Amino acid sequence: MSDGTFVRAAALADVPEGVPTPVLVNGKRLALFNLGDTVHATDEMCTHADYSLCEGHMEGCTVVCPLHFASFDVRTGAVVDPPACDDLTSYPVKVDGDDILVSVS
Ligand code: FES
């Protein structure tokens, strides 16, 4: 459904800078990435073989999948390094005080 509604995904304090953090928003498994000055959201699962990117680690603005080391730009979801071929879906994020809001529509 595409209605542009933002819903609370997490407290900002629960998403440490540089640590991929899993959340469930409206039944969708997402990963939140705190870059310090901004927060970004993508699907949690790697597009290569459906493995959680929250088991991986961040290198600057990228998240590295621990299974076969594909990497993605967390700001856009774009593939940076193979073997993944398909970009992650990314979602709009707002930080409102202590809350992280995501639009999963
Ligand atoms: S499952 Fe992520 S790179 Fe293969």
mmCIF file of C-alpha atoms and ligand atoms in Angstrom:
data_model
loop_
_atom_site.group_PDB
_atom_site.id
_atom_site.type_symbol
_atom_site.label_atom_id
_atom_site.label_comp_id
_atom_site.label_asym_id
_atom_site.label_seq_id
_atom_site.Cartn_x
_atom_site.Cartn_y
_atom_site.Cartn_z
ATOM 1 C CA MET A 1 0.000 0.000 0.000
ATOM 2 C CA SER A 2 1.414 3.394 -0.835
ATOM 3 C CA ASP A 3 0.018 6.107 1.384
ATOM 4 C CA GLY A 4 3.262 7.752 2.533
ATOM 5 C CA THR A 5 2.458 7.303 6.201
ATOM 6 C CA PHE A 6 5.395 7.315 8.582
ATOM 7 C CA VAL A 7 5.246 4.940 11.521
ATOM 8 C CA ARG A 8 7.520 4.662 14.538
ATOM 9 C CA ALA A 9 10.179 2.005 13.926
ATOM 10 C CA ALA A 10 12.496 2.391 16.901
ATOM 11 C CA ALA A 11 13.941 4.737 19.454
ATOM 12 C CA LEU A 12 17.000 6.537 18.147
ATOM 13 C CA ALA A 13 18.868 5.368 21.237
ATOM 14 C CA ASP A 14 18.255 1.744 20.219
ATOM 15 C CA VAL A 15 19.986 2.132 16.844
ATOM 16 C CA PRO A 16 23.680 2.632 17.549
ATOM 17 C CA GLU A 17 25.769 4.429 14.978
ATOM 18 C CA GLY A 18 27.408 1.983 12.576
ATOM 19 C CA VAL A 19 25.452 -1.080 13.734
ATOM 20 C CA PRO A 20 22.847 -2.578 11.353
ATOM 21 C CA THR A 21 19.732 -2.894 13.486
ATOM 22 C CA PRO A 22 16.725 -5.089 12.665
ATOM 23 C CA VAL A 23 13.183 -3.859 13.210
ATOM 24 C CA LEU A 24 9.726 -5.066 12.300
ATOM 25 C CA VAL A 25 7.495 -2.354 10.829
ATOM 26 C CA ASN A 26 3.991 -3.146 9.682
ATOM 27 C CA GLY A 27 5.009 -6.778 9.264
ATOM 28 C CA LYS A 28 8.099 -5.942 7.180
ATOM 29 C CA ARG A 29 11.572 -6.874 8.323
ATOM 30 C CA LEU A 30 13.768 -3.827 7.879
ATOM 31 C CA ALA A 31 17.314 -2.848 8.732
ATOM 32 C CA LEU A 32 18.025 0.574 10.187
ATOM 33 C CA PHE A 33 21.413 2.198 9.704
ATOM 34 C CA ASN A 34 22.516 5.140 11.815
ATOM 35 C CA LEU A 35 25.235 7.072 10.008
ATOM 36 C CA GLY A 36 25.544 9.617 12.782
ATOM 37 C CA ASP A 37 23.949 12.549 11.017
ATOM 38 C CA THR A 38 21.220 10.563 9.228
ATOM 39 C CA VAL A 39 19.341 7.289 9.598
ATOM 40 C CA HIS A 40 18.433 5.047 6.673
ATOM 41 C CA ALA A 41 16.180 2.033 6.227
ATOM 42 C CA THR A 42 16.268 -0.858 3.779
ATOM 43 C CA ASP A 43 14.895 -4.369 3.631
ATOM 44 C CA GLU A 44 16.715 -6.529 6.162
ATOM 45 C CA MET A 45 17.434 -9.488 3.922
ATOM 46 C CA CYS A 46 20.260 -9.591 1.382
ATOM 47 C CA THR A 47 18.962 -9.841 -2.173
ATOM 48 C CA HIS A 48 21.547 -12.499 -3.038
ATOM 49 C CA ALA A 49 20.437 -15.412 -0.893
ATOM 50 C CA ASP A 50 18.056 -14.000 1.675
ATOM 51 C CA TYR A 51 20.434 -13.619 4.610
ATOM 52 C CA SER A 52 20.060 -10.972 7.303
ATOM 53 C CA LEU A 53 22.225 -7.934 6.690
ATOM 54 C CA CYS A 54 21.936 -7.197 10.385
ATOM 55 C CA GLU A 55 24.336 -10.103 10.917
ATOM 56 C CA GLY A 56 26.817 -8.167 8.807
ATOM 57 C CA HIS A 57 28.751 -4.999 9.459
ATOM 58 C CA MET A 58 28.963 -1.480 8.130
ATOM 59 C CA GLU A 59 31.861 0.141 6.349
ATOM 60 C CA GLY A 60 31.071 3.835 6.114
ATOM 61 C CA CYS A 61 27.860 4.158 4.108
ATOM 62 C CA THR A 62 27.793 0.496 3.063
ATOM 63 C CA VAL A 63 26.592 -2.657 4.752
ATOM 64 C CA VAL A 64 28.459 -5.881 4.045
ATOM 65 C CA CYS A 65 26.567 -9.176 3.970
ATOM 66 C CA PRO A 66 28.400 -11.767 6.074
ATOM 67 C CA LEU A 67 27.442 -14.725 3.915
ATOM 68 C CA HIS A 68 29.133 -13.954 0.569
ATOM 69 C CA PHE A 69 30.259 -10.354 1.194
ATOM 70 C CA ALA A 70 28.005 -8.460 -1.178
ATOM 71 C CA SER A 71 27.708 -4.860 -0.109
ATOM 72 C CA PHE A 72 25.028 -2.237 -0.476
ATOM 73 C CA ASP A 73 24.862 1.528 -0.091
ATOM 74 C CA VAL A 74 22.534 1.945 2.879
ATOM 75 C CA ARG A 75 21.469 5.410 1.672
ATOM 76 C CA THR A 76 19.936 4.081 -1.526
ATOM 77 C CA GLY A 77 19.921 0.295 -1.273
ATOM 78 C CA ALA A 78 22.112 0.096 -4.389
ATOM 79 C CA VAL A 79 24.466 -2.852 -4.829
ATOM 80 C CA VAL A 80 28.084 -1.776 -4.374
ATOM 81 C CA ASP A 81 29.837 -5.145 -4.577
ATOM 82 C CA PRO A 82 28.712 -8.536 -5.972
ATOM 83 C CA PRO A 83 27.623 -11.277 -5.806
ATOM 84 C CA ALA A 84 24.275 -9.579 -5.215
ATOM 85 C CA CYS A 85 22.787 -8.200 -8.428
ATOM 86 C CA ASP A 86 19.563 -6.677 -7.176
ATOM 87 C CA ASP A 87 19.365 -3.511 -5.128
ATOM 88 C CA LEU A 88 17.706 -3.485 -1.739
ATOM 89 C CA THR A 89 14.450 -1.610 -1.385
ATOM 90 C CA SER A 90 15.044 1.493 0.690
ATOM 91 C CA TYR A 91 12.451 3.400 2.670
ATOM 92 C CA PRO A 92 12.074 7.066 3.648
ATOM 93 C CA VAL A 93 13.125 7.822 7.217
ATOM 94 C CA LYS A 94 12.460 10.766 9.523
ATOM 95 C CA VAL A 95 13.943 11.328 12.929
ATOM 96 C CA ASP A 96 11.431 13.025 15.219
ATOM 97 C CA GLY A 97 13.005 13.805 18.564
ATOM 98 C CA ASP A 98 13.977 10.444 20.030
ATOM 99 C CA ASP A 99 11.976 8.407 17.514
ATOM 100 C CA ILE A 100 12.883 6.946 14.143
ATOM 101 C CA LEU A 101 9.921 6.961 11.768
ATOM 102 C CA VAL A 102 9.830 4.954 8.548
ATOM 103 C CA SER A 103 7.420 4.986 5.654
ATOM 104 C CA VAL A 104 7.096 1.406 4.470
ATOM 105 C CA SER A 105 4.432 2.253 1.933
HETATM 106 S S1 FES B 1 23.456 -13.892 0.915
HETATM 107 FE FE1 FES B 1 24.316 -11.899 0.977
HETATM 108 S S2 FES B 1 25.982 -12.019 -0.388
HETATM 109 FE FE2 FES B 1 25.085 -13.976 -0.514
#
